[in-house]
C-alpha positions as a LaTeX table, in Angstrom:
\begin{tabular}{lrrr}
\hline
Residue & $x$ (\AA) & $y$ (\AA) & $z$ (\AA) \\
\hline
Unk1 & 11.25 & 96.92 & 21.66 \\
Unk2 & 11.12 & 93.37 & 23.24 \\
Unk3 & 14.61 & 91.81 & 22.54 \\
Unk4 & 14.55 & 88.79 & 20.15 \\
Unk5 & 14.75 & 85.50 & 21.65 \\
Unk6 & 18.04 & 83.60 & 20.82 \\
Unk7 & 17.80 & 80.20 & 19.58 \\
Unk8 & 18.55 & 77.75 & 22.12 \\
Unk9 & 20.93 & 76.37 & 19.72 \\
Unk10 & 22.48 & 77.79 & 16.52 \\
Unk11 & 22.36 & 74.95 & 14.19 \\
Unk12 & 25.18 & 74.40 & 11.65 \\
Unk13 & 25.27 & 71.55 & 9.02 \\
Unk14 & 27.78 & 70.70 & 6.43 \\
Unk15 & 25.69 & 70.29 & 3.07 \\
Unk16 & 26.66 & 68.07 & 0.15 \\
Unk17 & 27.69 & 70.30 & $-2.79$ \\
Unk18 & 25.17 & 70.68 & $-5.49$ \\
Unk19 & 27.07 & 73.56 & $-7.54$ \\
Unk20 & 27.37 & 72.85 & $-11.33$ \\
Unk21 & 30.62 & 73.71 & $-12.70$ \\
Unk22 & 29.26 & 74.86 & $-16.21$ \\
Unk23 & 32.82 & 74.86 & $-18.18$ \\
Unk24 & 35.29 & 72.01 & $-18.09$ \\
Unk25 & 38.46 & 74.27 & $-18.09$ \\
Unk26 & 40.80 & 73.32 & $-15.32$ \\
Unk27 & 41.22 & 76.61 & $-13.55$ \\
Unk28 & 37.61 & 77.06 & $-13.43$ \\
Unk29 & 36.43 & 77.42 & $-9.68$ \\
Unk30 & 35.09 & 74.92 & $-7.72$ \\
Unk31 & 33.21 & 75.95 & $-4.83$ \\
Unk32 & 31.28 & 73.50 & $-2.90$ \\
Unk33 & 28.89 & 74.00 & 0.45 \\
Unk34 & 30.46 & 73.64 & 3.40 \\
Unk35 & 28.08 & 75.33 & 6.18 \\
Unk36 & 24.90 & 76.69 & 6.99 \\
Unk37 & 24.25 & 79.10 & 9.65 \\
Unk38 & 20.92 & 79.40 & 10.90 \\
Unk39 & 19.33 & 81.81 & 13.54 \\
Unk40 & 17.99 & 84.97 & 11.56 \\
Unk41 & 14.09 & 85.12 & 11.82 \\
Unk42 & 13.53 & 87.09 & 8.73 \\
Unk43 & 15.09 & 87.75 & 5.24 \\
Unk44 & 18.99 & 88.64 & 5.27 \\
Unk45 & 20.19 & 91.56 & 3.47 \\
Unk46 & 23.86 & 91.80 & 4.12 \\
Unk47 & 26.63 & 89.44 & 4.56 \\
Unk48 & 30.38 & 90.91 & 5.15 \\
Unk49 & 33.40 & 89.17 & 6.05 \\
Unk50 & 35.91 & 91.07 & 8.61 \\
Unk51 & 38.91 & 92.45 & 6.87 \\
Unk52 & 41.36 & 90.21 & 9.32 \\
Unk53 & 39.37 & 87.15 & 8.13 \\
Unk54 & 37.91 & 85.54 & 11.44 \\
Unk55 & 34.58 & 86.63 & 11.22 \\
Unk56 & 31.36 & 87.16 & 9.08 \\
Unk57 & 29.08 & 89.52 & 10.15 \\
Unk58 & 25.29 & 88.97 & 8.75 \\
Unk59 & 22.40 & 91.85 & 8.99 \\
Unk60 & 18.51 & 91.09 & 8.58 \\
Unk61 & 15.04 & 92.46 & 8.64 \\
Unk62 & 14.66 & 91.18 & 12.06 \\
Unk63 & 16.64 & 94.16 & 13.05 \\
Unk64 & 20.04 & 92.40 & 14.41 \\
Unk65 & 23.31 & 91.56 & 13.40 \\
Unk66 & 24.75 & 88.03 & 13.96 \\
Unk67 & 28.23 & 87.27 & 13.76 \\
Unk68 & 29.54 & 84.12 & 13.04 \\
Unk69 & 33.30 & 82.33 & 12.75 \\
Unk70 & 34.41 & 82.97 & 9.15 \\
Unk71 & 35.98 & 79.44 & 9.19 \\
Unk72 & 33.57 & 76.84 & 10.57 \\
Unk73 & 30.24 & 78.66 & 10.30 \\
Unk74 & 29.60 & 78.56 & 14.14 \\
Unk75 & 27.76 & 81.17 & 15.89 \\
Unk76 & 29.02 & 83.83 & 17.75 \\
Unk77 & 26.76 & 86.65 & 19.15 \\
Unk78 & 24.02 & 88.63 & 18.09 \\
Unk79 & 24.19 & 92.46 & 18.12 \\
Unk80 & 21.03 & 94.02 & 19.59 \\
Unk81 & 19.77 & 96.03 & 22.18 \\
Unk82 & 16.55 & 96.15 & 23.67 \\
Unk83 & 16.62 & 99.96 & 24.47 \\
Unk84 & 19.43 & 101.64 & 21.90 \\
Unk85 & 19.48 & 99.16 & 19.33 \\
Unk86 & 17.40 & 99.38 & 15.82 \\
Unk87 & 13.87 & 99.47 & 15.76 \\
Unk88 & 13.43 & 98.57 & 12.32 \\
Unk89 & 14.92 & 95.91 & 9.49 \\
Unk90 & 18.60 & 96.46 & 8.83 \\
Unk91 & 19.71 & 96.61 & 5.32 \\
Unk92 & 23.49 & 96.64 & 5.18 \\
Unk93 & 26.57 & 96.47 & 7.71 \\
Unk94 & 30.60 & 97.05 & 7.16 \\
Unk95 & 33.38 & 96.31 & 9.15 \\
Unk96 & 36.10 & 98.61 & 10.30 \\
Unk97 & 39.26 & 98.20 & 8.91 \\
Unk98 & 40.66 & 96.69 & 12.36 \\
Unk99 & 37.74 & 94.39 & 12.59 \\
Unk100 & 36.67 & 95.71 & 15.89 \\
Unk101 & 33.56 & 97.93 & 14.83 \\
Unk102 & 30.58 & 97.35 & 12.83 \\
Unk103 & 28.24 & 100.06 & 11.16 \\
Unk104 & 24.63 & 99.14 & 10.28 \\
Unk105 & 22.02 & 100.54 & 8.19 \\
Unk106 & 18.48 & 100.75 & 9.25 \\
Unk107 & 14.84 & 101.26 & 8.05 \\
Unk108 & 14.58 & 103.44 & 11.72 \\
Unk109 & 16.52 & 105.71 & 9.76 \\
Unk110 & 19.89 & 106.05 & 11.60 \\
Unk111 & 23.46 & 104.15 & 11.22 \\
Unk112 & 24.68 & 102.79 & 14.40 \\
Unk113 & 28.04 & 101.88 & 15.47 \\
Unk114 & 28.54 & 98.47 & 17.34 \\
Unk115 & 31.66 & 97.28 & 19.54 \\
Unk116 & 31.98 & 93.95 & 17.99 \\
Unk117 & 34.21 & 92.26 & 21.10 \\
Unk118 & 31.69 & 93.64 & 23.79 \\
Unk119 & 28.57 & 93.55 & 21.56 \\
Unk120 & 27.76 & 97.30 & 22.55 \\
Unk121 & 25.97 & 99.84 & 20.72 \\
Unk122 & 28.48 & 102.89 & 20.86 \\
Unk123 & 26.60 & 105.58 & 18.86 \\
Unk124 & 23.61 & 106.40 & 16.98 \\
Unk125 & 24.11 & 108.53 & 13.47 \\
Unk126 & 20.54 & 110.60 & 13.18 \\
Unk127 & 20.03 & 112.82 & 10.34 \\
Unk128 & 18.58 & 110.73 & 7.01 \\
Unk129 & 15.02 & 111.29 & 6.86 \\
Unk130 & 14.01 & 108.32 & 5.27 \\
Unk131 & 15.01 & 104.53 & 5.56 \\
Unk132 & 18.98 & 104.20 & 5.66 \\
Unk133 & 19.87 & 101.44 & 2.99 \\
Unk134 & 23.47 & 101.22 & 2.56 \\
Unk135 & 26.60 & 102.06 & 4.44 \\
Unk136 & 30.26 & 101.31 & 4.48 \\
Unk137 & 33.57 & 103.00 & 6.62 \\
Unk138 & 36.47 & 104.52 & 4.79 \\
Unk139 & 39.64 & 102.41 & 4.82 \\
Unk140 & 41.03 & 104.54 & 7.68 \\
Unk141 & 37.75 & 104.09 & 9.60 \\
Unk142 & 37.40 & 107.55 & 10.81 \\
Unk143 & 34.55 & 108.06 & 8.18 \\
Unk144 & 31.36 & 106.46 & 7.39 \\
Unk145 & 29.52 & 106.76 & 4.43 \\
Unk146 & 25.79 & 105.93 & 4.00 \\
Unk147 & 23.13 & 106.45 & 1.40 \\
Unk148 & 19.08 & 106.53 & 2.09 \\
Unk149 & 15.70 & 106.51 & 0.56 \\
Unk150 & 15.60 & 110.32 & 1.27 \\
Unk151 & 18.07 & 110.34 & $-1.91$ \\
Unk152 & 20.86 & 111.76 & $-0.19$ \\
Unk153 & 24.43 & 110.68 & 0.63 \\
Unk154 & 26.26 & 111.40 & 3.69 \\
Unk155 & 29.57 & 111.63 & 5.26 \\
Unk156 & 29.79 & 111.04 & 9.10 \\
Unk157 & 32.92 & 111.67 & 11.37 \\
Unk158 & 33.12 & 108.21 & 13.50 \\
Unk159 & 34.86 & 109.69 & 16.60 \\
Unk160 & 32.69 & 112.49 & 16.95 \\
Unk161 & 29.21 & 110.65 & 15.50 \\
Unk162 & 28.03 & 113.95 & 13.70 \\
Unk163 & 27.50 & 114.47 & 9.97 \\
Unk164 & 30.11 & 115.99 & 8.01 \\
Unk165 & 28.48 & 116.34 & 4.85 \\
Unk166 & 25.15 & 115.85 & 2.91 \\
Unk167 & 24.99 & 115.22 & $-0.82$ \\
Unk168 & 22.30 & 116.01 & $-2.51$ \\
Unk169 & 23.33 & 113.10 & $-4.74$ \\
Unk170 & 20.40 & 111.36 & $-6.44$ \\
Unk171 & 16.67 & 111.83 & $-7.42$ \\
Unk172 & 15.78 & 108.30 & $-6.08$ \\
Unk173 & 16.59 & 106.14 & $-3.41$ \\
Unk174 & 20.46 & 105.60 & $-3.42$ \\
Unk175 & 21.07 & 101.93 & $-3.46$ \\
Unk176 & 24.83 & 101.55 & $-2.72$ \\
Unk177 & 27.93 & 103.53 & $-1.47$ \\
Unk178 & 31.60 & 102.58 & $-1.44$ \\
Unk179 & 35.10 & 104.17 & $-0.56$ \\
Unk180 & 37.84 & 103.41 & $-3.15$ \\
Unk181 & 41.13 & 101.87 & $-1.67$ \\
Unk182 & 42.54 & 105.01 & $-0.25$ \\
Unk183 & 39.32 & 106.71 & 0.66 \\
Unk184 & 39.32 & 109.83 & $-1.25$ \\
Unk185 & 36.89 & 109.03 & $-3.49$ \\
Unk186 & 33.18 & 107.70 & $-3.29$ \\
Unk187 & 30.90 & 106.11 & $-5.52$ \\
Unk188 & 27.02 & 106.09 & $-4.83$ \\
Unk189 & 24.35 & 104.40 & $-7.01$ \\
Unk190 & 20.51 & 104.90 & $-7.35$ \\
Unk191 & 17.08 & 104.16 & $-8.97$ \\
Unk192 & 17.73 & 107.10 & $-10.97$ \\
Unk193 & 20.01 & 105.08 & $-13.36$ \\
Unk194 & 23.03 & 107.20 & $-12.30$ \\
Unk195 & 26.38 & 106.14 & $-10.94$ \\
Unk196 & 28.14 & 108.91 & $-9.39$ \\
Unk197 & 31.76 & 109.36 & $-7.85$ \\
Unk198 & 32.54 & 112.04 & $-5.41$ \\
Unk199 & 35.53 & 113.53 & $-4.00$ \\
Unk200 & 35.41 & 112.77 & $-0.30$ \\
Unk201 & 37.20 & 115.74 & 1.03 \\
Unk202 & 35.11 & 118.36 & $-0.92$ \\
Unk203 & 31.81 & 116.60 & $-1.64$ \\
Unk204 & 31.87 & 117.54 & $-5.07$ \\
Unk205 & 30.85 & 115.11 & $-7.70$ \\
Unk206 & 33.68 & 114.17 & $-9.94$ \\
Unk207 & 31.79 & 112.36 & $-12.58$ \\
Unk208 & 28.65 & 110.50 & $-13.59$ \\
Unk209 & 28.71 & 107.00 & $-15.30$ \\
Unk210 & 25.18 & 106.22 & $-17.16$ \\
Unk211 & 23.96 & 103.44 & $-19.41$ \\
Unk212 & 22.74 & 103.88 & $-22.70$ \\
Unk213 & 19.15 & 102.10 & $-21.77$ \\
Unk214 & 19.57 & 103.79 & $-18.09$ \\
Unk215 & 17.97 & 100.90 & $-16.22$ \\
Unk216 & 17.88 & 101.35 & $-12.25$ \\
Unk217 & 21.11 & 100.66 & $-10.63$ \\
Unk218 & 20.88 & 98.57 & $-7.87$ \\
Unk219 & 24.57 & 98.10 & $-6.90$ \\
Unk220 & 28.20 & 99.55 & $-7.20$ \\
Unk221 & 31.40 & 99.31 & $-5.31$ \\
Unk222 & 35.10 & 99.84 & $-6.49$ \\
Unk223 & 37.45 & 97.13 & $-7.75$ \\
Unk224 & 40.23 & 96.45 & $-4.87$ \\
Unk225 & 42.69 & 98.11 & $-6.73$ \\
Unk226 & 40.47 & 101.44 & $-7.17$ \\
Unk227 & 40.65 & 101.71 & $-10.71$ \\
Unk228 & 37.14 & 100.07 & $-11.87$ \\
Unk229 & 33.69 & 99.90 & $-10.84$ \\
Unk230 & 31.38 & 97.28 & $-10.77$ \\
Unk231 & 27.64 & 97.99 & $-11.29$ \\
Unk232 & 24.74 & 96.20 & $-10.82$ \\
Unk233 & 21.40 & 96.96 & $-12.91$ \\
Unk234 & 17.78 & 95.77 & $-12.88$ \\
Unk235 & 18.22 & 94.26 & $-16.43$ \\
Unk236 & 19.91 & 90.93 & $-15.50$ \\
Unk237 & 23.28 & 92.61 & $-16.03$ \\
Unk238 & 26.23 & 93.57 & $-14.56$ \\
Unk239 & 29.00 & 95.78 & $-15.94$ \\
Unk240 & 32.55 & 96.64 & $-15.26$ \\
Unk241 & 33.75 & 100.41 & $-15.65$ \\
Unk242 & 36.58 & 102.17 & $-16.44$ \\
Unk243 & 35.15 & 105.54 & $-14.50$ \\
Unk244 & 38.39 & 107.74 & $-15.54$ \\
Unk245 & 37.58 & 106.81 & $-18.83$ \\
Unk246 & 33.78 & 106.63 & $-18.47$ \\
Unk247 & 33.96 & 103.36 & $-20.61$ \\
Unk248 & 32.02 & 100.00 & $-19.83$ \\
Unk249 & 34.72 & 97.64 & $-20.31$ \\
Unk250 & 32.91 & 94.22 & $-19.73$ \\
Unk251 & 29.26 & 92.92 & $-19.29$ \\
Unk252 & 28.38 & 89.89 & $-17.35$ \\
Unk253 & 24.81 & 88.42 & $-18.03$ \\
Unk254 & 22.97 & 85.08 & $-16.97$ \\
Unk255 & 22.02 & 85.83 & $-13.51$ \\
Unk256 & 18.41 & 86.73 & $-12.78$ \\
Unk257 & 18.51 & 90.47 & $-11.45$ \\
Unk258 & 15.44 & 92.74 & $-12.00$ \\
Unk259 & 13.77 & 93.09 & $-8.85$ \\
Unk260 & 15.85 & 93.40 & $-5.96$ \\
Unk261 & 19.26 & 95.11 & $-4.92$ \\
Unk262 & 21.70 & 92.36 & $-4.87$ \\
Unk263 & 25.19 & 92.47 & $-3.58$ \\
Unk264 & 27.93 & 91.42 & $-6.13$ \\
Unk265 & 32.00 & 91.48 & $-5.82$ \\
Unk266 & 35.62 & 90.46 & $-6.63$ \\
Unk267 & 36.89 & 87.44 & $-5.99$ \\
Unk268 & 41.17 & 87.90 & $-6.21$ \\
Unk269 & 42.27 & 85.06 & $-3.40$ \\
Unk270 & 42.48 & 82.62 & $-6.22$ \\
Unk271 & 41.43 & 83.38 & $-10.08$ \\
Unk272 & 39.75 & 86.77 & $-10.68$ \\
Unk273 & 35.94 & 86.19 & $-10.93$ \\
Unk274 & 33.00 & 88.21 & $-10.62$ \\
Unk275 & 30.74 & 86.95 & $-7.97$ \\
Unk276 & 26.67 & 87.67 & $-7.90$ \\
Unk277 & 23.55 & 86.45 & $-5.99$ \\
Unk278 & 20.76 & 86.10 & $-8.03$ \\
Unk279 & 16.81 & 85.96 & $-7.88$ \\
Unk280 & 16.86 & 82.16 & $-9.07$ \\
Unk281 & 18.43 & 81.29 & $-5.80$ \\
Unk282 & 21.59 & 80.87 & $-7.10$ \\
Unk283 & 25.10 & 82.52 & $-6.77$ \\
Unk284 & 26.81 & 83.11 & $-10.05$ \\
Unk285 & 30.63 & 82.99 & $-10.81$ \\
Unk286 & 31.85 & 84.74 & $-13.68$ \\
Unk287 & 35.47 & 84.60 & $-15.26$ \\
Unk288 & 36.39 & 88.49 & $-15.09$ \\
Unk289 & 38.40 & 88.69 & $-18.44$ \\
Unk290 & 36.13 & 86.16 & $-20.95$ \\
Unk291 & 32.96 & 87.29 & $-19.00$ \\
Unk292 & 31.78 & 83.38 & $-19.18$ \\
Unk293 & 29.93 & 81.86 & $-16.17$ \\
Unk294 & 32.32 & 79.58 & $-14.85$ \\
Unk295 & 30.13 & 78.23 & $-11.86$ \\
Unk296 & 26.67 & 78.34 & $-10.54$ \\
Unk297 & 26.13 & 77.48 & $-6.87$ \\
Unk298 & 22.96 & 76.12 & $-5.60$ \\
Unk299 & 21.48 & 75.27 & $-2.16$ \\
Unk300 & 19.58 & 78.37 & $-1.16$ \\
Unk301 & 15.63 & 77.95 & $-1.24$ \\
Unk302 & 15.06 & 81.95 & $-1.95$ \\
Unk303 & 16.65 & 85.16 & $-3.84$ \\
Unk304 & 20.25 & 85.44 & $-2.84$ \\
Unk305 & 20.51 & 88.96 & $-1.81$ \\
Unk306 & 23.98 & 89.14 & $-0.59$ \\
Unk307 & 27.46 & 87.60 & $-1.53$ \\
Unk308 & 31.14 & 88.53 & 0.03 \\
Unk309 & 34.37 & 86.71 & $-0.69$ \\
Unk310 & 37.03 & 86.25 & 2.07 \\
Unk311 & 39.95 & 88.42 & 2.03 \\
Unk312 & 42.64 & 86.01 & 2.18 \\
Unk313 & 40.95 & 82.05 & 1.49 \\
Unk314 & 38.91 & 80.88 & $-1.42$ \\
Unk315 & 35.89 & 81.21 & 0.66 \\
Unk316 & 32.51 & 82.75 & $-0.56$ \\
Unk317 & 29.29 & 83.89 & 1.81 \\
Unk318 & 25.73 & 83.97 & 0.81 \\
Unk319 & 22.58 & 84.97 & 2.14 \\
Unk320 & 19.00 & 84.99 & 1.52 \\
Unk321 & 15.47 & 85.67 & 1.91 \\
Unk322 & 12.55 & 85.04 & 3.95 \\
Unk323 & 11.68 & 81.51 & 2.74 \\
Unk324 & 15.46 & 80.64 & 3.37 \\
Unk325 & 16.73 & 82.55 & 6.00 \\
Unk326 & 19.96 & 81.16 & 6.23 \\
Unk327 & 23.85 & 82.32 & 5.54 \\
Unk328 & 25.99 & 79.56 & 3.54 \\
Unk329 & 29.85 & 79.61 & 3.63 \\
Unk330 & 31.22 & 77.98 & 0.43 \\
Unk331 & 35.03 & 76.94 & 0.26 \\
Unk332 & 36.71 & 76.15 & $-2.71$ \\
Unk333 & 37.89 & 72.77 & $-3.35$ \\
Unk334 & 40.12 & 70.73 & $-5.92$ \\
Unk335 & 37.87 & 68.53 & $-7.96$ \\
Unk336 & 39.82 & 65.65 & $-7.10$ \\
Unk337 & 39.56 & 66.04 & $-3.48$ \\
Unk338 & 35.86 & 67.08 & $-3.13$ \\
Unk339 & 34.67 & 63.06 & $-2.14$ \\
Unk340 & 30.65 & 63.12 & $-1.76$ \\
Unk341 & 29.89 & 64.27 & 1.86 \\
Unk342 & 27.25 & 63.17 & 3.80 \\
Unk343 & 24.03 & 65.33 & 3.14 \\
Unk344 & 22.46 & 66.31 & 6.74 \\
Unk345 & 19.27 & 67.86 & 5.53 \\
Unk346 & 17.22 & 70.12 & 8.06 \\
Unk347 & 14.21 & 71.85 & 7.89 \\
Unk348 & 14.48 & 75.68 & 7.45 \\
Unk349 & 12.32 & 78.11 & 9.26 \\
Unk350 & 8.74 & 78.91 & 8.31 \\
Unk351 & 8.76 & 81.84 & 6.11 \\
Unk352 & 8.10 & 85.23 & 7.92 \\
Unk353 & 6.83 & 88.71 & 6.68 \\
Unk354 & 9.43 & 90.99 & 5.40 \\
Unk355 & 10.79 & 93.85 & 7.17 \\
Unk356 & 14.09 & 94.94 & 5.79 \\
Unk357 & 13.46 & 97.12 & 2.72 \\
Unk358 & 16.60 & 95.47 & 0.56 \\
Unk359 & 13.91 & 92.24 & 0.50 \\
Unk360 & 10.73 & 94.64 & $-0.40$ \\
Unk361 & 12.27 & 96.03 & $-3.63$ \\
Unk362 & 10.07 & 95.39 & $-6.43$ \\
\hline
\end{tabular}
């Protein structure tokens, strides 16, 4: 497969904010757009900050992973390999805890492990029989969990590159997989409407969470303290569950999500917010406790599939589909200090056909 040509210059630009604070509370978030990172040639499916806070990885339907400087949006490198790289779009990426390695989930039915320092593709994990859609390292980074359109969840040994367990997890494509904070539990979600908790060591299903209306579950992750689960469903709703009691504690609405598997996450570096992408091209922030929409970030020109929050600073990254093809970095600024910045509006890339499965869900 012919390697993608790198743009001669990865463009960055600082944009004026188009954010809309929706409440006048003094402690509301006030994120503004700082950087727009261009370079991907198709829809972007996933963005993840490295645990050390230095880097931002983006994965795309163009079968590449790009690494950006998390603090200034500067392009660093592209992870691709003409002979050993992915031959299909990439739907998800995850960093190892030491920020040295990345694993990627692809439409070519494989998971690959990359050395970020050298850019080398180290291992290919083979076994899934359909598109691999979601992937995560455990906190110790000796295991990887992956979910696929083959309806299974697989647990892999990183060092050996071998599959340790195949869990017959769901009866529809698996949309998300995530380890809890000590790595003892895995949560998975699926279009079958179920969210399941698994014992990492035994592979046993410990609990199944199901909503009364049973909408397809498009995303799930553990809270930072490991006690709660954030679940996205294709009925324009996010729910916060206590999985030990099996009770839904909070419901967040206001965004649009009935078609795509959109990432959501917890912001805990400043206030406690829930952050999500949306099909109306915006990023939404809710107050975790009151469930109010406290900010809506505007700037993307297509569905925002991916969001992530910086591990130490009040920074949000977002990424969008093929009419946009950009990664955006938003930074929290005190309202008094956010003077109007010059807007440098450049032309985006022409839209290209979609390859990644995250961008094809309907």
